[in-house]
Coordinates of C-alpha atoms and ligand atoms in Angstrom, one line a residue:
X14 CA 28.6 11.0 -84.9
X15 CA 29.2 10.3 -81.2
X16 CA 26.6 8.2 -79.4
X17 CA 26.1 11.2 -77.0
X18 CA 25.0 13.5 -79.8
X19 CA 22.6 10.9 -81.2
X20 CA 21.0 10.5 -77.8
X21 CA 20.8 14.2 -77.2
X22 CA 18.7 14.6 -80.4
X23 CA 15.1 13.6 -79.7
X24 CA 14.8 11.8 -83.0
X25 CA 18.0 9.9 -82.4
X26 CA 17.0 8.9 -78.9
X27 CA 13.6 7.7 -80.1
X28 CA 15.4 5.6 -82.9
X29 CA 17.8 4.0 -80.5
X30 CA 15.0 3.2 -78.0
X31 CA 12.9 1.7 -80.9
X32 CA 15.9 -0.4 -82.2
X33 CA 16.7 -1.7 -78.7
X34 CA 13.0 -2.4 -77.9
X35 CA 12.6 -4.3 -81.2
X36 CA 15.7 -6.4 -80.4
X37 CA 14.3 -7.2 -76.9
X38 CA 10.9 -7.9 -78.3
X39 CA 12.2 -10.4 -80.7
X40 CA 14.5 -11.9 -78.0
X41 CA 11.5 -12.3 -75.7
X42 CA 9.1 -13.8 -78.2
X43 CA 10.4 -17.3 -77.4
X44 CA 10.2 -17.0 -73.7
X45 CA 7.5 -19.0 -71.7
X46 CA 4.3 -16.9 -71.5
X47 CA 2.3 -15.6 -68.6
X48 CA -1.2 -17.2 -68.7
X49 CA -4.5 -17.7 -66.9
X50 CA -6.7 -20.6 -67.9
X51 CA -4.4 -21.1 -70.9
X52 CA -5.0 -17.5 -72.2
X53 CA -2.7 -14.5 -72.2
X54 CA -3.6 -11.8 -69.6
X55 CA -5.3 -8.6 -70.4
X56 CA -3.1 -5.5 -70.9
X57 CA -3.8 -2.0 -69.8
X58 CA -5.5 0.3 -72.3
X59 CA -2.9 2.3 -74.2
X60 CA -0.4 -0.6 -74.4
X61 CA 1.5 -0.2 -77.7
X62 CA 3.3 -2.8 -79.7
X63 CA 7.0 -3.3 -79.0
X64 CA 7.3 -0.4 -76.5
X65 CA 4.5 -1.9 -74.4
X66 CA 3.9 0.5 -71.4
X67 CA 7.4 1.9 -71.6
X68 CA 6.3 5.5 -72.4
X69 CA 4.1 5.6 -69.3
X70 CA 7.0 4.6 -67.1
X71 CA 8.9 7.7 -68.4
X72 CA 6.3 10.0 -66.9
X73 CA 6.9 11.8 -63.6
X74 CA 6.4 9.5 -60.6
X75 CA 3.1 10.9 -59.3
X76 CA 1.6 10.4 -62.8
X77 CA 2.8 6.8 -62.8
X78 CA 1.0 6.2 -59.5
X79 CA -2.2 7.7 -61.0
X80 CA -1.8 5.4 -63.9
X81 CA -1.6 2.4 -61.5
X82 CA -4.7 3.6 -59.8
X83 CA -6.6 4.0 -63.1
X84 CA -5.5 0.5 -64.1
X85 CA -6.8 -0.8 -60.8
X86 CA -10.2 1.0 -61.4
X87 CA -10.2 -0.6 -64.9
X88 CA -9.3 -4.2 -63.9
X89 CA -10.5 -4.3 -60.3
X90 CA -8.7 -7.2 -58.5
X91 CA -7.8 -9.0 -61.8
X92 CA -4.1 -9.6 -62.3
X93 CA -2.9 -7.9 -65.6
X94 CA 0.3 -7.9 -67.6
X95 CA 2.5 -5.0 -68.3
X96 CA 5.6 -4.8 -70.4
X97 CA 8.5 -2.3 -70.4
X98 CA 11.4 -2.6 -72.8
X99 CA 14.6 -4.0 -71.2
X100 CA 12.6 -5.4 -68.1
X101 CA 11.6 -9.1 -67.9
X102 CA 7.8 -9.8 -68.4
X103 CA 5.7 -8.5 -65.5
X104 CA 2.3 -8.6 -63.9
X105 CA 0.6 -6.2 -61.6
X106 CA -1.3 -7.7 -58.7
X107 CA -4.1 -5.9 -56.7
X108 CA -5.8 -8.9 -55.3
X109 CA -5.1 -9.3 -51.5
X110 CA -5.3 -13.1 -51.9
X111 CA -2.4 -13.0 -54.4
X112 CA -0.4 -10.7 -52.3
X113 CA -0.9 -12.8 -49.2
X114 CA 0.5 -15.8 -51.2
X115 CA 3.5 -13.7 -52.2
X116 CA 4.1 -12.6 -48.6
X117 CA 3.8 -16.2 -47.3
X118 CA 6.2 -17.7 -49.9
X119 CA 9.3 -15.7 -49.5
X120 CA 11.5 -18.3 -51.2
X121 CA 9.4 -18.1 -54.4
X122 CA 9.2 -14.4 -54.6
X123 CA 12.5 -12.6 -53.9
X124 CA 14.0 -9.2 -54.5
X125 CA 15.7 -10.8 -57.5
X126 CA 18.3 -9.7 -60.0
X127 CA 16.3 -6.9 -61.5
X128 CA 15.8 -5.0 -58.2
X129 CA 19.4 -5.7 -57.1
X130 CA 20.9 -4.6 -60.4
X131 CA 19.0 -1.3 -60.4
X132 CA 19.5 -0.4 -56.8
X133 CA 22.9 -1.9 -56.3
X134 CA 24.9 1.3 -56.4
X135 CA 22.8 2.8 -53.6
X136 CA 21.9 -0.2 -51.4
X137 CA 24.8 -2.6 -52.2
X138 CA 24.3 -5.7 -50.1
X139 CA 22.1 -4.0 -47.5
X140 CA 18.9 -5.5 -46.2
X141 CA 16.6 -3.8 -48.7
X142 CA 18.5 -5.6 -51.5
X143 CA 19.6 -8.8 -49.9
X144 CA 18.0 -12.3 -50.1
X145 CA 18.9 -15.5 -48.3
X146 CA 21.6 -15.7 -45.5
X147 CA 22.7 -12.2 -45.9
X148 CA 19.2 -10.9 -45.5
X149 CA 18.6 -13.1 -42.4
X150 CA 21.8 -11.9 -40.7
X151 CA 20.9 -8.2 -41.2
X152 CA 17.3 -8.8 -40.0
X153 CA 18.7 -10.4 -36.8
X154 CA 20.9 -7.4 -36.2
X155 CA 18.0 -5.1 -36.9
X156 CA 15.8 -6.9 -34.4
X157 CA 18.4 -6.3 -31.8
X158 CA 18.5 -2.6 -32.6
X159 CA 14.7 -2.3 -32.5
X160 CA 14.3 -4.3 -29.3
X161 CA 11.7 -3.4 -26.7
X162 CA 14.3 -1.9 -24.4
X163 CA 15.8 0.3 -27.1
X164 CA 12.3 1.5 -28.2
X165 CA 11.6 2.5 -24.6
X166 CA 14.7 4.7 -24.6
X167 CA 13.6 6.1 -28.0
X168 CA 10.2 6.9 -26.5
X169 CA 11.3 8.2 -23.1
X170 CA 14.6 9.9 -23.9
X171 CA 15.5 10.4 -27.6
X172 CA 12.1 11.6 -28.9
X173 CA 11.5 14.1 -26.0
X174 CA 15.0 15.5 -26.5
X175 CA 14.9 15.9 -30.3
X176 CA 11.2 16.8 -30.6
X177 CA 11.7 19.3 -27.8
X178 CA 14.5 20.9 -29.6
X179 CA 12.5 21.2 -32.8
X180 CA 9.5 22.5 -31.0
X181 CA 11.5 25.2 -29.3
X182 CA 12.9 26.2 -32.7
X183 CA 9.4 26.5 -34.1
X184 CA 8.2 28.4 -31.1
X185 CA 10.9 31.0 -31.6
X186 CA 9.5 32.0 -35.0
X187 CA 5.9 31.2 -34.4
X188 CA 3.3 33.9 -34.7
X189 CA 1.2 34.9 -31.7
X190 CA -2.5 33.8 -31.9
X191 CA -4.4 35.9 -34.5
X192 CA -1.4 37.2 -36.4
X193 CA -0.9 34.4 -38.8
X194 CA -1.9 36.5 -41.8
X195 CA 0.9 39.0 -41.0
X196 CA 3.1 39.2 -44.1
X197 CA 6.1 39.1 -41.8
X198 CA 5.2 35.7 -40.4
X199 CA 8.0 33.2 -40.8
X200 CA 7.2 30.4 -43.2
X201 CA 8.6 27.0 -42.2
X202 CA 8.8 23.7 -44.0
X203 CA 7.3 21.0 -41.8
X204 CA 8.9 18.3 -43.9
X205 CA 12.3 19.7 -43.1
X206 CA 11.3 19.8 -39.4
X207 CA 10.3 16.1 -39.4
X208 CA 13.4 15.1 -41.4
X209 CA 15.6 16.9 -38.9
X210 CA 14.0 15.0 -36.0
X211 CA 14.3 11.6 -37.7
X212 CA 17.8 12.4 -38.8
X213 CA 18.9 13.2 -35.3
X214 CA 17.1 10.2 -33.8
X215 CA 18.6 7.7 -36.4
X216 CA 22.0 9.4 -36.3
X217 CA 22.3 9.0 -32.6
X218 CA 20.5 5.7 -31.9
X219 CA 21.7 3.8 -35.0
X220 CA 25.1 5.2 -35.7
X221 CA 26.1 7.3 -32.6
X222 CA 26.8 10.3 -34.8
X223 CA 25.3 13.8 -35.4
X224 CA 23.1 13.7 -38.5
X225 CA 21.2 16.7 -39.8
X226 CA 18.8 17.2 -42.7
X227 CA 20.8 19.9 -44.3
X228 CA 24.2 18.2 -44.4
X229 CA 26.1 17.2 -47.5
X230 CA 25.5 13.5 -46.8
X231 CA 21.7 13.8 -46.6
X232 CA 21.6 15.9 -49.9
X233 CA 23.8 13.2 -51.6
X234 CA 21.5 10.4 -50.3
X235 CA 18.4 12.2 -51.5
X236 CA 19.9 12.8 -54.9
X237 CA 21.0 9.2 -55.2
X238 CA 17.6 7.9 -54.2
X239 CA 15.9 10.0 -56.9
X240 CA 18.4 8.7 -59.5
X241 CA 17.9 5.1 -58.4
X242 CA 14.1 5.5 -58.8
X243 CA 14.6 6.9 -62.3
X244 CA 16.4 3.7 -63.2
X245 CA 13.2 1.8 -62.6
X246 CA 11.3 4.1 -64.9
X247 CA 13.9 4.7 -67.7
X248 CA 14.8 1.6 -69.7
X249 CA 17.8 3.3 -71.1
X250 CA 19.2 4.4 -67.8
X251 CA 22.5 2.7 -68.4
X252 CA 23.1 4.8 -71.4
X253 CA 21.7 8.1 -70.1
X254 CA 23.7 7.9 -66.9
X255 CA 26.9 7.7 -68.9
X256 CA 26.2 11.3 -70.1
X257 CA 24.1 12.8 -67.3
X258 CA 25.1 10.8 -64.3
X259 CA 28.0 12.7 -62.9
X260 CA 26.1 14.2 -59.9
X261 CA 24.7 10.8 -59.2
X262 CA 28.3 9.3 -59.2
X263 CA 29.5 12.1 -57.0
X264 CA 26.6 11.5 -54.6
X265 CA 27.4 7.8 -54.4
X266 CA 31.1 8.7 -53.6
X267 CA 29.9 10.9 -50.7
X268 CA 27.6 8.2 -49.4
X269 CA 30.3 5.6 -49.5
X270 CA 32.8 7.8 -47.8
X271 CA 30.3 8.6 -45.0
X272 CA 29.4 4.9 -44.7
X273 CA 33.1 4.0 -44.3
X274 CA 33.5 6.7 -41.6
X275 CA 30.5 5.5 -39.7
X276 CA 32.0 2.0 -39.5
X277 CA 35.5 3.3 -38.7
X278 CA 34.3 5.6 -36.0
X279 CA 32.1 2.9 -34.4
X280 CA 35.1 0.6 -34.3
X281 CA 37.3 3.3 -32.7
X282 CA 34.7 4.1 -30.1
X283 CA 34.3 0.5 -29.2
X284 CA 38.1 0.1 -28.8
X285 CA 38.2 3.1 -26.5
X286 CA 35.2 1.9 -24.5
X287 CA 36.9 -1.5 -24.1
X288 CA 40.1 0.2 -22.9
X289 CA 38.1 2.4 -20.5
X290 CA 36.1 -0.6 -19.2
X291 CA 39.3 -2.5 -18.3
X292 CA 40.5 0.6 -16.4
X293 CA 37.2 1.4 -14.7
X294 CA 35.2 -1.8 -14.7
X295 CA 32.5 -0.2 -12.6
X296 CA 30.8 2.0 -15.2
X297 CA 29.1 -0.1 -17.8
X298 CA 26.4 2.4 -18.7
X299 CA 28.8 5.2 -19.6
X300 CA 29.9 3.9 -23.0
X301 CA 30.5 6.9 -25.0
X302 CA 31.0 10.0 -22.9
X303 CA 29.7 11.6 -19.8
X304 CA 26.0 11.9 -19.2
X305 CA 24.5 15.0 -17.5
X306 CA 21.1 13.6 -16.6
X307 CA 19.4 10.2 -16.6
X308 CA 17.7 10.7 -20.1
X309 CA 21.1 11.4 -21.6
X310 CA 22.6 8.4 -19.8
X311 CA 19.9 6.2 -21.2
X312 CA 20.4 7.6 -24.7
X313 CA 24.1 7.2 -24.5
X314 CA 23.7 3.7 -23.3
X315 CA 22.0 2.6 -26.6
X316 CA 23.5 5.0 -29.1
X317 CA 25.1 3.4 -32.0
X318 CA 23.3 0.1 -31.2
X319 CA 22.6 -0.7 -34.9
X320 CA 26.1 -0.2 -36.1
X321 CA 27.6 -2.2 -33.2
X322 CA 25.1 -5.0 -33.8
X323 CA 25.9 -5.1 -37.5
X324 CA 29.6 -5.2 -36.8
X325 CA 29.0 -8.1 -34.4
X326 CA 26.8 -10.0 -36.9
X327 CA 28.6 -9.2 -40.2
X328 CA 32.2 -9.1 -39.1
X329 CA 35.1 -7.5 -40.7
X330 CA 33.7 -6.6 -44.2
X331 CA 33.6 -2.8 -43.9
X332 CA 31.8 -2.2 -47.2
X333 CA 29.1 -4.8 -46.2
X334 CA 28.6 -3.2 -42.8
X335 CA 28.4 0.3 -44.3
X336 CA 25.8 -0.9 -46.9
X337 CA 23.8 -2.6 -44.2
X338 CA 23.9 0.5 -41.9
X339 CA 22.9 3.0 -44.6
X340 CA 20.0 1.0 -45.8
X341 CA 18.3 1.9 -42.6
X342 CA 18.3 5.6 -43.5
X343 CA 16.1 5.0 -46.4
X344 CA 14.0 2.5 -44.5
X345 CA 13.7 4.3 -41.2
X346 CA 14.5 8.0 -41.4
X347 CA 12.9 9.1 -44.6
X348 CA 9.7 7.0 -44.4
X349 CA 8.8 8.3 -41.0
X350 CA 9.5 12.0 -41.8
X351 CA 7.4 11.6 -45.0
X352 CA 4.6 9.9 -43.3
X353 CA 4.4 12.7 -40.7
X354 CA 4.5 15.3 -43.5
X355 CA 1.6 13.8 -45.3
X356 CA -0.3 13.5 -42.0
X357 CA 0.1 17.2 -41.2
X358 CA -0.9 18.0 -44.8
X359 CA -4.1 16.1 -44.4
X360 CA -4.7 17.7 -41.0
X361 CA -4.3 21.2 -42.6
X362 CA -7.0 20.1 -45.2
X363 CA -9.3 18.6 -42.6
X364 CA -9.7 21.0 -39.7
X365 CA -12.4 18.8 -38.1
X366 CA -9.8 16.0 -37.7
X367 CA -7.4 18.5 -36.0
X368 CA -10.2 19.5 -33.7
X369 CA -10.8 15.9 -32.8
X370 CA -7.1 15.4 -31.9
X371 CA -7.3 18.4 -29.6
X372 CA -10.4 16.9 -28.0
X373 CA -8.5 13.6 -27.5
X374 CA -5.6 15.4 -25.8
X375 CA -8.0 17.4 -23.6
X376 CA -9.7 14.2 -22.4
X377 CA -6.5 12.4 -21.9
X378 CA -5.1 15.2 -19.8
X379 CA -8.3 15.4 -17.8
X380 CA -8.3 11.6 -17.2
X381 CA -4.7 11.9 -15.9
X382 CA -5.6 14.8 -13.7
X383 CA -8.5 12.9 -12.1
X384 CA -6.5 9.7 -11.6
X385 CA -5.5 10.2 -8.0
X386 CA -3.1 7.3 -8.1
X387 CA -0.6 9.2 -10.3
X388 CA 0.9 12.6 -10.3
X389 CA -0.7 15.0 -12.8
X390 CA 1.2 15.3 -16.1
X391 CA 2.7 18.7 -16.4
X392 CA 1.4 20.8 -19.3
X393 CA 3.5 22.6 -21.8
X394 CA 4.3 26.1 -21.0
X395 CA 4.8 28.8 -23.6
X396 CA 7.7 30.4 -21.7
X397 CA 9.6 27.2 -21.7
X398 CA 9.1 26.7 -25.4
X399 CA 10.6 30.1 -26.1
X400 CA 13.6 29.7 -23.9
X401 CA 17.0 28.5 -25.1
X402 CA 17.8 24.8 -25.2
X403 CA 17.2 23.7 -21.6
X404 CA 15.3 20.6 -22.4
X405 CA 15.3 19.1 -18.9
X406 CA 12.0 17.7 -18.1
X407 CA 9.8 19.9 -20.3
X408 CA 8.8 17.1 -22.7
X409 CA 9.2 14.0 -20.6
X410 CA 5.6 14.2 -19.6
X411 CA 4.4 13.7 -23.2
X412 CA 6.5 10.5 -23.6
X413 CA 4.3 8.8 -21.0
X414 CA 1.1 10.5 -22.1
X415 CA 1.2 10.3 -25.9
X416 CA 1.6 6.6 -26.6
X417 CA -0.2 4.7 -29.4
X418 CA -2.8 3.0 -27.1
X419 CA -3.7 6.3 -25.4
X420 CA -4.3 8.4 -28.6
X421 CA -6.4 6.1 -30.8
X422 CA -7.9 8.9 -32.8
X423 CA -4.5 10.4 -33.6
X424 CA -3.3 7.0 -34.7
X425 CA -6.3 6.6 -36.9
X426 CA -5.4 9.9 -38.6
X427 CA -1.8 8.6 -39.0
X428 CA -3.0 5.3 -40.5
X429 CA -5.4 7.0 -42.8
X430 CA -2.6 9.2 -44.0
X431 CA -0.4 6.1 -44.5
X432 CA -3.2 4.6 -46.5
X433 CA -3.6 7.6 -48.9
X434 CA 0.2 8.4 -49.0
X435 CA 2.1 5.2 -48.4
X436 CA 5.8 6.1 -47.9
X437 CA 6.8 3.0 -50.0
X438 CA 4.3 3.4 -52.8
X439 CA 5.6 0.8 -55.1
X440 CA 7.0 -2.8 -54.7
X441 CA 8.8 -5.3 -56.9
X442 CA 9.5 -9.0 -56.5
X443 CA 10.8 -11.6 -58.9
X444 CA 9.8 -15.3 -59.2
X445 CA 12.6 -17.7 -58.4
X446 CA 10.6 -20.6 -60.1
X447 CA 7.5 -21.0 -62.2
X448 CA 4.5 -20.5 -59.9
X449 CA 0.7 -20.3 -60.1
X450 CA -1.0 -17.5 -58.0
X451 CA -4.3 -18.2 -56.1
X452 CA -6.3 -16.6 -58.9
X453 CA -4.8 -19.1 -61.4
X454 CA -2.3 -16.8 -63.0
X455 CA 0.7 -18.8 -64.1
X456 CA 4.0 -17.0 -63.9
X457 CA 7.2 -18.4 -65.5
X458 CA 10.4 -18.2 -63.6
X459 CA 11.9 -14.7 -63.6
X460 CA 8.5 -12.9 -64.0
X461 CA 8.5 -9.5 -62.2
X462 CA 5.6 -8.9 -59.9
X463 CA 4.6 -5.3 -59.2
X464 CA 2.2 -4.1 -56.6
X465 CA 1.5 -0.6 -55.7
X466 CA 0.4 0.1 -52.1
X467 CA -0.6 3.5 -53.5
X468 CA -3.3 2.0 -55.8
X469 CA -4.3 -0.9 -53.6
X470 CA -4.9 1.6 -50.7
X471 CA -7.2 3.6 -53.0
X472 CA -9.1 0.5 -54.3
X473 CA -12.8 0.6 -54.0
X474 CA -12.9 -3.2 -54.2
X475 CA -10.9 -3.3 -51.0
X476 CA -11.9 -0.1 -49.1
X477 CA -15.4 0.5 -50.3
X478 CA -16.9 3.4 -52.3
X479 CA -15.3 6.1 -50.2
X480 CA -11.8 4.7 -50.8
X481 CA -10.4 8.0 -51.9
X482 CA -11.9 10.0 -49.0
X483 CA -9.9 10.9 -45.9
X484 CA -11.9 9.2 -43.1
X485 CA -9.9 8.3 -40.0
X486 CA -13.0 6.7 -38.4
X487 CA -12.6 3.7 -40.7
X488 CA -9.7 2.7 -38.5
X489 CA -11.7 2.9 -35.2
X490 CA -14.1 0.7 -33.2
X491 CA -15.6 0.9 -29.7
X492 CA -14.4 -1.8 -27.4
X493 CA -16.3 -2.7 -24.2
X494 CA -14.1 -2.0 -21.2
X495 CA -14.0 -4.3 -18.2
X496 CA -16.6 -2.4 -16.2
X497 CA -18.9 -2.4 -19.2
X498 CA -20.0 1.2 -18.3
X499 CA -17.3 2.7 -20.5
X500 CA -16.4 2.0 -24.0
X501 CA -13.0 2.9 -25.3
X502 CA -11.9 3.6 -28.8
X503 CA -9.5 1.1 -30.3
X504 CA -7.6 1.0 -33.5
X505 CA -8.6 -1.6 -36.1
X506 CA -5.9 -3.6 -37.7
X507 CA -6.1 -4.8 -41.4
X508 CA -4.3 -7.8 -42.8
X509 CA -1.0 -6.9 -44.4
X510 CA -2.1 -8.1 -47.8
X511 CA -5.0 -5.6 -47.8
X512 CA -3.0 -2.8 -46.4
X513 CA 0.6 -3.5 -47.5
X514 CA 2.0 -0.2 -46.2
X515 CA 4.5 -2.0 -43.9
X516 CA 4.9 -5.0 -46.3
X517 CA 4.2 -8.4 -44.9
X518 CA 5.3 -12.0 -44.3
X519 CA 8.9 -12.6 -43.3
X520 CA 9.9 -9.2 -44.6
X521 CA 7.4 -7.2 -42.6
X522 CA 8.9 -3.8 -41.8
X523 CA 11.1 -4.0 -38.8
X524 CA 10.4 -0.5 -37.7
X525 CA 6.6 -0.4 -37.6
X526 CA 6.5 -0.1 -33.9
X527 CA 9.1 2.6 -33.9
X528 CA 7.2 4.6 -36.5
X529 CA 4.0 4.3 -34.4
X530 CA 5.7 5.5 -31.3
X531 CA 7.1 8.5 -33.1
X532 CA 3.7 9.3 -34.6
X533 CA 1.9 9.0 -31.3
X534 CA 4.3 11.4 -29.6
X535 CA 5.1 13.9 -32.4
X536 CA 1.6 14.5 -33.9
X537 CA -0.3 15.4 -30.6
X538 CA 2.7 17.4 -29.2
X539 CA 2.7 19.6 -32.3
X540 CA -1.1 19.9 -32.7
X541 CA -1.5 20.8 -29.0
X542 CA 1.0 23.6 -29.1
X543 CA 0.7 25.1 -32.6
X544 CA -1.8 25.8 -35.3
X545 CA -0.2 25.3 -38.7
X546 CA -1.6 27.7 -41.3
X547 CA -0.9 26.3 -44.8
X548 CA 1.5 28.3 -46.9
X549 CA -0.3 26.9 -50.1
X550 CA -3.8 26.8 -51.4
X551 CA -5.4 23.9 -49.4
X552 CA -8.3 23.8 -51.8
X553 CA -6.1 24.0 -54.9
X554 CA -4.2 21.2 -56.6
X555 CA -3.1 18.2 -54.5
X556 CA 0.5 18.3 -53.4
X557 CA 2.6 15.7 -55.2
X558 CA 5.6 13.6 -54.4
X559 CA 9.2 14.2 -55.6
X560 CA 11.3 11.6 -57.3
X561 CA 12.6 9.1 -54.8
X562 CA 12.3 5.5 -53.8
X563 CA 10.0 6.7 -51.0
X564 CA 7.4 9.4 -51.0
X565 CA 8.8 12.9 -50.1
X566 CA 6.5 15.8 -50.7
X567 CA 7.8 17.9 -53.6
X568 CA 8.9 21.3 -52.4
X569 CA 8.1 20.4 -48.8
X570 CA 5.2 21.5 -46.7
X571 CA 5.2 25.3 -46.2
X572 CA 3.2 26.7 -43.4
X573 CA 3.1 29.4 -40.6
X574 CA 3.2 28.1 -37.0
X575 CA 0.9 30.0 -34.7
X576 CA 1.0 29.4 -30.9
X577 CA -2.3 28.2 -29.6
X578 CA -3.8 30.6 -27.1
Ligands
HEM612 C1 5.9 5.0 -41.6 C2 7.1 4.4 -41.6 C3 7.5 3.2 -42.3 C4 6.9 2.6 -43.4 C5 5.7 3.0 -44.1 C6 7.8 1.4 -43.7 C7 7.5 0.6 -44.7 C8 8.3 -0.5 -45.1 C9 8.1 -1.3 -46.2 C10 7.0 -1.2 -47.3 C11 9.1 -2.3 -46.2 C12 9.4 -3.3 -47.3 C13 10.3 -2.7 -48.3 C14 10.9 -3.7 -49.3 O1 10.2 -4.4 -49.9 O2 12.1 -3.7 -49.3 C15 9.9 -2.0 -45.1 C16 11.0 -2.7 -44.8 C17 11.9 -2.4 -43.7 N1 11.7 -1.4 -42.8 FE1 10.2 -0.1 -42.7 N2 8.8 1.4 -42.8 C18 8.7 2.5 -41.9 C19 9.5 2.7 -40.9 C20 10.6 2.0 -40.6 C21 11.5 2.3 -39.5 C22 11.4 3.5 -38.5 C23 12.6 1.4 -39.5 C24 13.8 1.3 -38.6 C25 14.4 2.2 -38.1 C26 12.3 0.5 -40.6 C27 13.1 -0.5 -41.0 C28 12.8 -1.4 -42.0 C29 13.7 -2.5 -42.4 C30 15.0 -2.9 -41.7 C31 13.1 -3.1 -43.5 C32 13.6 -4.3 -44.2 C33 12.9 -5.6 -43.7 C34 13.3 -6.8 -44.4 O3 13.5 -6.8 -45.6 O4 13.4 -7.9 -43.8 N3 11.1 0.9 -41.2 N4 9.4 -0.9 -44.4

């Protein structure tokens, strides 16, 4: 009988899994053990002999997160051991002291062979997968791409342009005030809207190319990301993919081909620019085409800066440059779109928070209007929103107005959403040498360390008894202003090891600032202009995440946009 027919039969598949697990179990019996005070670590309730926690890992992803949370409730901050057939021995850490130690000892805790092996087909040698010199080089190129000057152009030109475009599209189908229950009202998917904005921003700034959420490449990338995640959950992935992985393989081919094209096209544009520059040495800013107005010129001036920087740093290896470039899509485009989606979801569930954002905007606009030293910021106009794409000026005012420091309440909402729905919900590192954690847990070389921002962010031991409640105020405090008459709201920061949403240590997320700028501009702009009426039962079951390395909302975020009166 062919192996495929054995695996397709449930009893056959179970038998093969059992045989493989038994083999691995016996092979692992002689390995050095994970201990604390000379004793084996506790294991989660429901751990079974040989298969360990393997069956739990086969559950849908959102159920796996819940399981991590339940384990955290059971063990508190105690480090515990988990085992999954085919994976090296592993521990789960929830204690911020341990995580701080991991963040501060990059050389001891690396991505490692396990992570690299499972995500190799998607990430190759890109920054998410790389350790050592290759990682350092890509980080340097990324720092250049995310420089203060580039972020200013992102804030002042790119975001107003792409957000403006999306807002006009929403406005065209938005219902007039009071008509949201009309059965003809157009239902839109806000996740799609955010993904479109971040695709365009990243496409232009990072790669100097048009990128849209509905294109073939994006669909391929999403599929491949889902399949890569499943590898982390399914110990038999290398067998099942032989039979069921044809779409995955096709997606990877599409991704590689687009990656190659990005590099090729960047090289060609550079060559053309160099030629043009020698002919007309006077126009340094006009690198990739004509610019109609100053915002466009600024944008054109930095577009493609990631890919150019990667080519400069990594040299001629086209595959390596393409891998490095595409890692930024998962890191930068998807995370931000998802974070904004969960934020709007929580705002739909908590109307009082939406009202407070509106109040913050009103006060901000009033303070600008009474400040005689500066011209009043123009307000949005409905007529402009519903006109065709003439984005000149309409949104530029918000770029200056809606910055993280000026909208602390909005940022608190964003941070509270990141806490409850971290876009990277699950992390893995592997020990390069035997090591003892601050809580005394001894880990042999090769041990896998798991931590789940999802469960740590919901830990009562870290966040108090209301850890599972949406409460943006936990992020705010009143700071005395210079004249001591006024107090202003300021956002609290938390140590990375307590709030590991952006990772920490030397591998702290490079795009944190970019994400914050985007949130500070996008959330108030949308909330000020539209009311979003949920196209789902807000009091019903919680929305869940789809299968991915990050945290997309399954089936998107359906809603009806209503113009505010
Ligand atoms: C809300 C949005 C974001 C969140 C929650 C987030 C979170 C994270 C996390 C958890 C990591 C560590 C992942 C790992 O262990 O491999 C990471 C790494 C990284 N992020 Fe972000 N990120 C966000 C936005 C961005 C943006 C906008 C960019 C850039 C365009 C970006 C670029 C990167 C890069 C390059 C790394 C790898 C850093 C390194 O390994 O040295 N991220 N991010």
